[in-house]
Tab-separated table of C-alpha atoms in Angstrom:
chain	number	residue	atom	x	y	z
A	1	MET	CA	-136.909	-3.729	-186.088
A	2	ALA	CA	-140.130	-4.824	-184.635
A	3	PHE	CA	-138.521	-8.234	-183.860
A	4	VAL	CA	-135.825	-6.535	-181.968
A	5	THR	CA	-138.227	-4.429	-180.057
A	6	LEU	CA	-140.344	-7.363	-178.774
A	7	LYS	CA	-137.096	-9.142	-177.728
A	8	ASP	CA	-135.970	-6.179	-175.710
A	9	MET	CA	-139.559	-6.209	-174.085
A	10	GLY	CA	-139.386	-9.775	-173.063
A	11	SER	CA	-135.923	-9.243	-171.646
A	12	ASP	CA	-137.432	-6.456	-169.505
A	13	PHE	CA	-140.089	-8.762	-168.166
A	14	HIS	CA	-137.577	-11.477	-167.383
A	15	ARG	CA	-135.411	-8.849	-165.292
A	16	LEU	CA	-138.493	-7.862	-163.161
A	17	GLU	CA	-138.259	-9.128	-159.708
A	18	ARG	CA	-140.829	-11.867	-159.094
A	19	PHE	CA	-143.586	-10.861	-156.658
A	20	ASP	CA	-143.519	-13.374	-153.629
A	21	GLY	CA	-146.255	-11.407	-151.440
A	22	GLY	CA	-143.988	-8.453	-150.289
A	23	ASP	CA	-143.838	-4.981	-151.212
A	24	PHE	CA	-146.827	-5.212	-153.626
A	25	VAL	CA	-147.066	-1.511	-154.629
A	26	ARG	CA	-143.472	-1.394	-156.023
A	27	TRP	CA	-144.077	-4.461	-158.011
A	28	GLN	CA	-147.360	-3.453	-159.384
A	29	ARG	CA	-145.920	-0.051	-160.636
A	30	LYS	CA	-143.114	-1.790	-162.407
A	31	MET	CA	-145.630	-4.351	-163.929
A	32	HIS	CA	-147.924	-1.498	-164.942
A	33	PHE	CA	-144.985	0.156	-166.752
A	34	LEU	CA	-144.048	-2.899	-168.645
A	35	LEU	CA	-147.691	-3.626	-169.580
A	36	VAL	CA	-148.088	-0.072	-171.117
A	37	THR	CA	-144.882	-0.520	-172.949
A	38	VAL	CA	-146.223	-3.687	-174.711
A	39	LYS	CA	-149.586	-1.863	-175.145
A	40	VAL	CA	-151.883	-4.484	-173.515
A	41	TYR	CA	-152.631	-2.518	-170.258
A	42	TYR	CA	-155.702	-1.232	-171.775
A	43	VAL	CA	-157.553	-4.582	-171.249
A	44	ILE	CA	-157.407	-3.911	-167.397
A	45	VAL	CA	-159.103	-0.601	-167.607
A	46	ASN	CA	-161.259	-1.052	-170.872
A	47	PRO	CA	-163.950	-3.728	-170.923
A	48	ARG	CA	-164.165	-6.381	-173.585
A	49	PRO	CA	-166.199	-5.186	-176.747
A	50	PRO	CA	-169.718	-6.826	-176.547
A	51	GLU	CA	-170.869	-9.606	-178.581
A	52	PRO	CA	-173.377	-8.666	-181.421
A	53	GLY	CA	-177.135	-9.328	-180.827
A	54	GLU	CA	-178.974	-12.287	-182.376
A	55	ASN	CA	-180.415	-10.038	-185.214
A	56	GLU	CA	-177.533	-7.703	-185.298
A	57	GLU	CA	-175.023	-7.912	-188.095
A	58	GLU	CA	-171.465	-7.190	-186.917
A	59	SER	CA	-168.886	-5.467	-189.009
A	60	VAL	CA	-165.433	-7.045	-189.633
A	61	ALA	CA	-163.850	-4.167	-187.687
A	62	LYS	CA	-165.834	-4.927	-184.687
A	63	THR	CA	-165.067	-8.606	-184.885
A	64	ARG	CA	-161.257	-7.784	-185.390
A	65	GLU	CA	-161.405	-5.394	-182.480
A	66	ARG	CA	-162.811	-8.149	-180.068
A	67	LEU	CA	-160.397	-10.702	-181.213
A	68	ARG	CA	-157.553	-8.458	-180.556
A	69	TRP	CA	-158.957	-7.672	-177.125
A	70	ASP	CA	-159.076	-11.416	-176.296
A	71	GLN	CA	-155.527	-11.840	-177.600
A	72	ASP	CA	-154.170	-8.762	-175.646
A	73	ASP	CA	-156.064	-10.021	-172.442
A	74	GLU	CA	-154.292	-13.370	-172.582
A	75	ILE	CA	-150.950	-11.820	-173.207
A	76	CYS	CA	-151.525	-9.359	-170.306
A	77	ARG	CA	-152.679	-12.082	-168.012
A	78	GLY	CA	-149.665	-14.222	-169.015
A	79	HIS	CA	-147.267	-11.406	-168.101
A	80	VAL	CA	-148.798	-10.921	-164.783
A	81	LEU	CA	-148.659	-14.484	-163.826
A	82	ASN	CA	-145.051	-14.759	-165.136
A	83	GLY	CA	-143.953	-11.884	-162.745
A	84	MET	CA	-145.106	-14.120	-159.797
A	85	SER	CA	-143.332	-16.486	-157.618
A	86	ASN	CA	-144.167	-20.289	-158.295
A	87	THR	CA	-146.280	-20.542	-155.138
A	88	LEU	CA	-148.427	-17.518	-156.115
A	89	PHE	CA	-148.526	-18.645	-159.808
A	90	ASP	CA	-150.190	-21.906	-158.764
A	91	ALA	CA	-152.696	-19.964	-156.656
A	92	TYR	CA	-153.787	-17.355	-159.309
A	93	HIS	CA	-153.340	-19.234	-162.630
A	94	THR	CA	-156.836	-20.218	-162.879
A	95	VAL	CA	-158.261	-16.719	-163.037
A	96	LYS	CA	-159.904	-16.017	-166.262
A	97	THR	CA	-159.028	-12.422	-167.274
A	98	ALA	CA	-156.131	-9.978	-166.544
A	99	LYS	CA	-158.646	-7.553	-165.000
A	100	GLU	CA	-159.918	-9.945	-162.672
A	101	LEU	CA	-156.395	-10.990	-161.576
A	102	TRP	CA	-155.197	-7.593	-161.177
A	103	ASN	CA	-158.243	-6.599	-158.897
A	104	GLN	CA	-157.738	-9.899	-156.802
A	105	LEU	CA	-154.028	-9.045	-156.143
A	106	GLU	CA	-154.839	-5.488	-155.166
A	107	ARG	CA	-157.629	-6.530	-152.809
A	108	ARG	CA	-155.304	-8.922	-151.132
A	109	TYR	CA	-151.989	-7.197	-150.911
A	110	ILE	CA	-152.848	-3.535	-150.827
A	111	THR	CA	-154.353	-4.225	-147.146
A	112	GLU	CA	-151.140	-6.006	-146.304
A	113	ASP	CA	-148.983	-3.095	-147.562
A	114	ALA	CA	-150.567	-0.951	-144.705
A	115	THR	CA	-148.980	-3.221	-142.318
A	116	SER	CA	-145.574	-3.246	-144.341
A	117	LYS	CA	-145.527	0.678	-143.804
A	118	ARG	CA	-145.075	0.273	-140.215
A	119	PHE	CA	-142.475	-2.199	-140.907
A	120	ILE	CA	-140.485	0.133	-143.185
A	121	VAL	CA	-140.894	3.071	-140.582
A	122	SER	CA	-139.300	0.944	-137.731
A	123	LYS	CA	-136.832	-0.638	-140.149
A	124	PHE	CA	-135.269	2.976	-140.815
A	125	PHE	CA	-135.267	4.080	-137.261
A	126	ASP	CA	-133.890	0.820	-135.951
A	127	TYR	CA	-130.992	0.615	-138.533
A	128	LYS	CA	-127.546	0.995	-137.080
A	129	MET	CA	-124.324	1.237	-139.044
A	130	VAL	CA	-121.353	-0.945	-137.891
A	131	ASP	CA	-117.662	-0.862	-138.196
A	132	GLY	CA	-115.956	-3.458	-140.652
A	133	ARG	CA	-118.529	-2.488	-143.427
A	134	SER	CA	-118.343	0.371	-146.020
A	135	VAL	CA	-120.100	3.259	-144.670
A	136	MET	CA	-121.217	4.257	-148.162
A	137	GLU	CA	-122.571	0.949	-148.707
A	138	GLN	CA	-124.724	1.054	-145.525
A	139	PHE	CA	-125.727	4.765	-146.446
A	140	ASN	CA	-127.137	3.247	-149.651
A	141	GLU	CA	-129.032	0.725	-147.850
A	142	ILE	CA	-130.576	3.271	-145.814
A	143	LYS	CA	-131.591	5.441	-148.985
A	144	SER	CA	-133.278	2.190	-150.264
A	145	ILE	CA	-135.341	2.080	-147.268
A	146	LEU	CA	-136.286	5.820	-147.653
A	147	ASP	CA	-137.084	4.928	-151.387
A	148	ARG	CA	-139.820	2.863	-150.193
A	149	TYR	CA	-141.229	5.677	-148.154
A	150	SER	CA	-141.965	7.519	-151.251
A	151	GLN	CA	-143.459	4.306	-152.754
A	152	HIS	CA	-145.869	4.033	-149.982
A	153	LYS	CA	-146.477	7.777	-149.941
A	154	LEU	CA	-144.887	8.325	-146.641
A	155	ALA	CA	-143.352	11.824	-145.873
A	156	LEU	CA	-140.551	12.426	-143.529
A	157	ASP	CA	-138.718	15.547	-142.802
A	158	GLU	CA	-135.264	15.692	-144.526
A	159	PHE	CA	-133.789	17.392	-141.486
A	160	ILE	CA	-134.879	14.456	-139.353
A	161	VAL	CA	-133.630	11.955	-141.888
A	162	VAL	CA	-130.056	13.619	-141.999
A	163	THR	CA	-129.911	13.841	-138.282
A	164	SER	CA	-130.875	10.236	-137.826
A	165	ILE	CA	-128.361	8.932	-140.360
A	166	ILE	CA	-125.517	10.992	-138.598
A	167	ASP	CA	-126.684	9.225	-135.189
A	168	LYS	CA	-126.332	5.905	-136.994
A	169	LEU	CA	-122.733	6.328	-137.981
A	170	PRO	CA	-120.327	3.433	-136.532
A	171	PRO	CA	-118.458	3.916	-133.408
A	172	SER	CA	-115.029	4.542	-135.144
A	173	TRP	CA	-116.631	7.681	-136.728
A	174	LYS	CA	-117.305	9.254	-133.384
A	175	ASN	CA	-115.192	12.396	-134.094
A	176	PHE	CA	-116.815	12.970	-137.465
A	177	ARG	CA	-120.122	12.495	-136.089
A	178	ASN	CA	-119.643	15.148	-133.586
A	179	SER	CA	-118.188	17.432	-136.085
A	180	LEU	CA	-121.397	17.091	-138.415
A	181	LYS	CA	-123.661	17.646	-135.326
A	182	HIS	CA	-121.898	20.948	-134.525
A	183	ARG	CA	-122.117	22.465	-138.009
A	184	LYS	CA	-123.868	25.738	-138.078
A	185	GLU	CA	-125.453	25.232	-141.363
A	186	ASP	CA	-127.867	22.539	-142.258
A	187	ILE	CA	-127.128	19.785	-144.940
A	188	ASN	CA	-129.425	17.741	-147.101
A	189	LEU	CA	-129.303	14.043	-147.893
A	190	ASP	CA	-127.091	14.366	-151.069
A	191	GLU	CA	-124.749	16.705	-149.188
A	192	LEU	CA	-124.387	14.261	-146.435
A	193	GLY	CA	-123.586	11.422	-148.968
A	194	THR	CA	-120.749	13.514	-150.323
A	195	HIS	CA	-119.419	14.225	-146.866
A	196	LEU	CA	-119.461	10.616	-146.032
A	197	ARG	CA	-117.656	9.625	-149.325
A	198	ILE	CA	-114.961	12.030	-148.806
A	199	GLU	CA	-114.416	10.985	-145.175
A	200	GLU	CA	-114.400	7.339	-145.981
A	201	ASP	CA	-111.745	7.889	-148.659
A	202	LEU	CA	-109.573	9.664	-146.140
A	203	HIS	CA	-109.953	6.681	-143.826
A	204	LYS	CA	-108.871	4.333	-146.464
A	205	GLU	CA	-105.721	6.538	-147.360
A	206	GLU	CA	-104.808	6.787	-143.585
A	207	LYS	CA	-105.252	3.019	-143.159
A	208	PHE	CA	-103.044	2.529	-146.316
A	209	GLN	CA	-100.241	4.677	-145.174
A	210	SER	CA	-100.015	3.104	-141.651
A	211	LEU	CA	-99.036	-0.183	-143.139
A	212	PRO	CA	-95.224	-0.874	-142.978
A	213	LYS	CA	-93.508	-0.540	-146.281
A	214	GLN	CA	-91.215	-3.297	-147.683
A	215	VAL	CA	-87.863	-1.901	-148.603
A	216	GLU	CA	-87.072	-3.016	-152.029
A	217	GLN	CA	-83.436	-4.136	-152.360
A	218	LYS	CA	-81.447	-3.726	-155.503
A	219	GLU	CA	-80.069	-6.802	-157.309
A	220	GLY	CA	-76.488	-5.965	-156.383
A	221	GLN	CA	-77.332	-5.606	-152.651
A	222	ARG	CA	-79.000	-8.940	-152.641
A	223	ASP	CA	-76.043	-10.632	-154.253
A	224	VAL	CA	-73.503	-9.217	-151.650
A	225	GLU	CA	-75.862	-10.278	-148.751
A	226	GLU	CA	-76.106	-13.709	-150.097
A	227	ASN	CA	-72.305	-13.990	-150.654
A	228	HIS	CA	-71.840	-12.894	-147.055
A	229	GLU	CA	-74.229	-15.552	-145.714
A	230	ASN	CA	-72.461	-18.268	-147.841
A	231	GLU	CA	-68.754	-17.243	-146.516
A	232	VAL	CA	-67.085	-19.992	-144.417
A	233	GLU	CA	-65.828	-18.586	-141.170
A	234	PRO	CA	-62.075	-18.846	-140.798
A	235	ARG	CA	-60.739	-21.112	-138.107
A	236	ARG	CA	-58.049	-18.811	-136.842
A	237	SER	CA	-58.932	-16.422	-133.858
A	238	LYS	CA	-60.657	-13.324	-134.781
A	239	ARG	CA	-58.987	-11.347	-131.978
A	240	MET	CA	-55.637	-11.475	-133.879
A	241	ARG	CA	-56.477	-10.264	-137.142
A	242	ILE	CA	-58.666	-8.122	-139.468
A	243	ALA	CA	-59.884	-9.414	-142.938
A	244	LYS	CA	-59.531	-7.059	-145.738
A	245	THR	CA	-60.560	-7.936	-149.277
A	246	TYR	CA	-58.802	-6.729	-152.382
A	247	GLY	CA	-61.081	-8.561	-154.729
A	248	PRO	CA	-63.336	-11.607	-154.789
A	249	ASP	CA	-60.654	-14.111	-154.695
A	250	PHE	CA	-57.881	-12.321	-152.590
A	251	TYR	CA	-57.894	-11.998	-148.728
A	252	MET	CA	-54.984	-10.519	-146.720
A	253	TYR	CA	-55.045	-10.907	-142.748
A	254	LEU	CA	-53.088	-8.186	-141.041
A	255	VAL	CA	-52.098	-9.090	-137.387
A	256	GLU	CA	-52.858	-6.590	-134.664
A	257	GLY	CA	-50.277	-5.860	-131.974
A	258	THR	CA	-46.351	-5.343	-131.581
A	259	ARG	CA	-43.802	-7.988	-132.814
A	260	THR	CA	-42.931	-8.768	-129.248
A	261	ALA	CA	-46.424	-9.147	-127.959
A	262	ILE	CA	-47.121	-11.602	-130.856
A	263	GLN	CA	-44.051	-13.760	-130.350
A	264	ASN	CA	-44.958	-14.006	-126.665
A	265	SER	CA	-48.262	-15.283	-127.653
A	266	ILE	CA	-46.944	-18.116	-129.840
A	267	PRO	CA	-45.863	-21.306	-128.041
A	268	ILE	CA	-42.279	-22.202	-128.859
A	269	VAL	CA	-41.360	-25.856	-128.326
A	270	LEU	CA	-37.386	-26.433	-128.257
A	271	ASN	CA	-35.991	-29.654	-129.392
A	272	VAL	CA	-33.494	-30.647	-126.564
A	273	GLU	CA	-32.770	-33.862	-128.005
A	274	SER	CA	-29.616	-33.807	-130.397
A	275	ASP	CA	-29.574	-35.729	-133.576
A	276	PRO	CA	-28.522	-39.588	-133.285
A	277	ARG	CA	-25.004	-40.539	-134.678
A	278	THR	CA	-25.493	-44.336	-135.057
A	279	TYR	CA	-28.203	-46.499	-136.209
A	280	GLU	CA	-28.947	-48.007	-132.674
A	281	GLU	CA	-29.239	-44.373	-131.340
A	282	ALA	CA	-31.713	-43.489	-134.038
A	283	MET	CA	-33.945	-46.583	-133.464
A	284	ARG	CA	-33.875	-45.668	-129.610
A	285	SER	CA	-34.779	-42.167	-130.343
A	286	GLN	CA	-38.232	-40.585	-129.794
A	287	ASP	CA	-38.336	-40.085	-133.586
A	288	SER	CA	-37.330	-43.559	-134.356
A	289	SER	CA	-39.987	-43.732	-137.063
A	290	PHE	CA	-38.898	-40.568	-138.727
A	291	TRP	CA	-35.129	-41.659	-138.730
A	292	LYS	CA	-35.991	-45.102	-140.116
A	293	GLU	CA	-38.009	-43.586	-143.027
A	294	ALA	CA	-34.997	-41.241	-143.796
A	295	ILE	CA	-32.502	-43.941	-143.728
A	296	ASN	CA	-34.559	-46.084	-146.030
A	297	GLU	CA	-34.989	-43.192	-148.338
A	298	GLU	CA	-30.991	-42.643	-148.176
A	299	ILE	CA	-30.458	-46.358	-149.084
A	300	ASP	CA	-32.926	-46.188	-152.016
A	301	SER	CA	-31.231	-43.167	-153.343
A	302	ILE	CA	-27.917	-44.756	-153.027
A	303	MET	CA	-29.026	-47.947	-154.756
A	304	GLU	CA	-30.442	-45.903	-157.748
A	305	ILE	CA	-27.030	-44.122	-158.330
A	306	GLY	CA	-24.935	-47.145	-157.678
A	307	GLY	CA	-22.547	-45.245	-155.450
A	308	PHE	CA	-21.576	-46.007	-151.769
A	309	THR	CA	-21.852	-44.267	-148.503
A	310	THR	CA	-20.788	-45.168	-144.894
A	311	TRP	CA	-23.048	-44.593	-141.914
A	312	PHE	CA	-21.256	-43.159	-138.857
């Protein structure tokens, strides 16, 4: 069970954001909590047990206490160094004790944090929300800036904070921003977050409903449309008929108009030439090829049955 606890403690140190020179107070508080958890922070606040005098006999308990302090001091110093970036690790790894390392970091970076306070204040008031990003995501970024206010012991009236955030809403939220400004009752930061979340959900719903919906076709409708697309258009005139279907393989074309009108629309070619009476007339005829073929077929049929005929 103790092994699991130590393993969990090591993972906590591993997840700690490495200190790179910025926001020292927050990093120091996190490191302080972890060092207390592993029970080695006492070496920073308690001095090392003194060595015995020349003529003084030291008890075993005192010796063990001093050895334990030395061991815990090395562990504490190692955790602090491992929580730094590589650049800062190289700069501070030669410091002998955890207390000395802790004090050097405070002297160096607490002063710089005074400058960072002014940076945090300006960062909040200069922040502007933009369209194209989630409003709640930007609202949470502002809250993270405000969290750093408390870390630096900076106080800002909540009414001013809420009013400033309302003014920071993106241009597309103009109507909602005006409605919040004209509310009779004041709201706190948490209530503002609730209003923003609800309004953003409504924006998403309206945007979704404005999208064109695709009409889903049934399987039978798609088959009928495909069959109509694959139909070969008849060559006859559409003006003279209407196609009616009585099944997938049967078509009937009904002709529109009276019988006389239809007959008048059909060209009639009269055969003014009479049939030839002799072979010579047949060969001189316009249809000589037809009569020649007919004569040959007649002769072939006579030869097959062995009969006779006379050509007039």
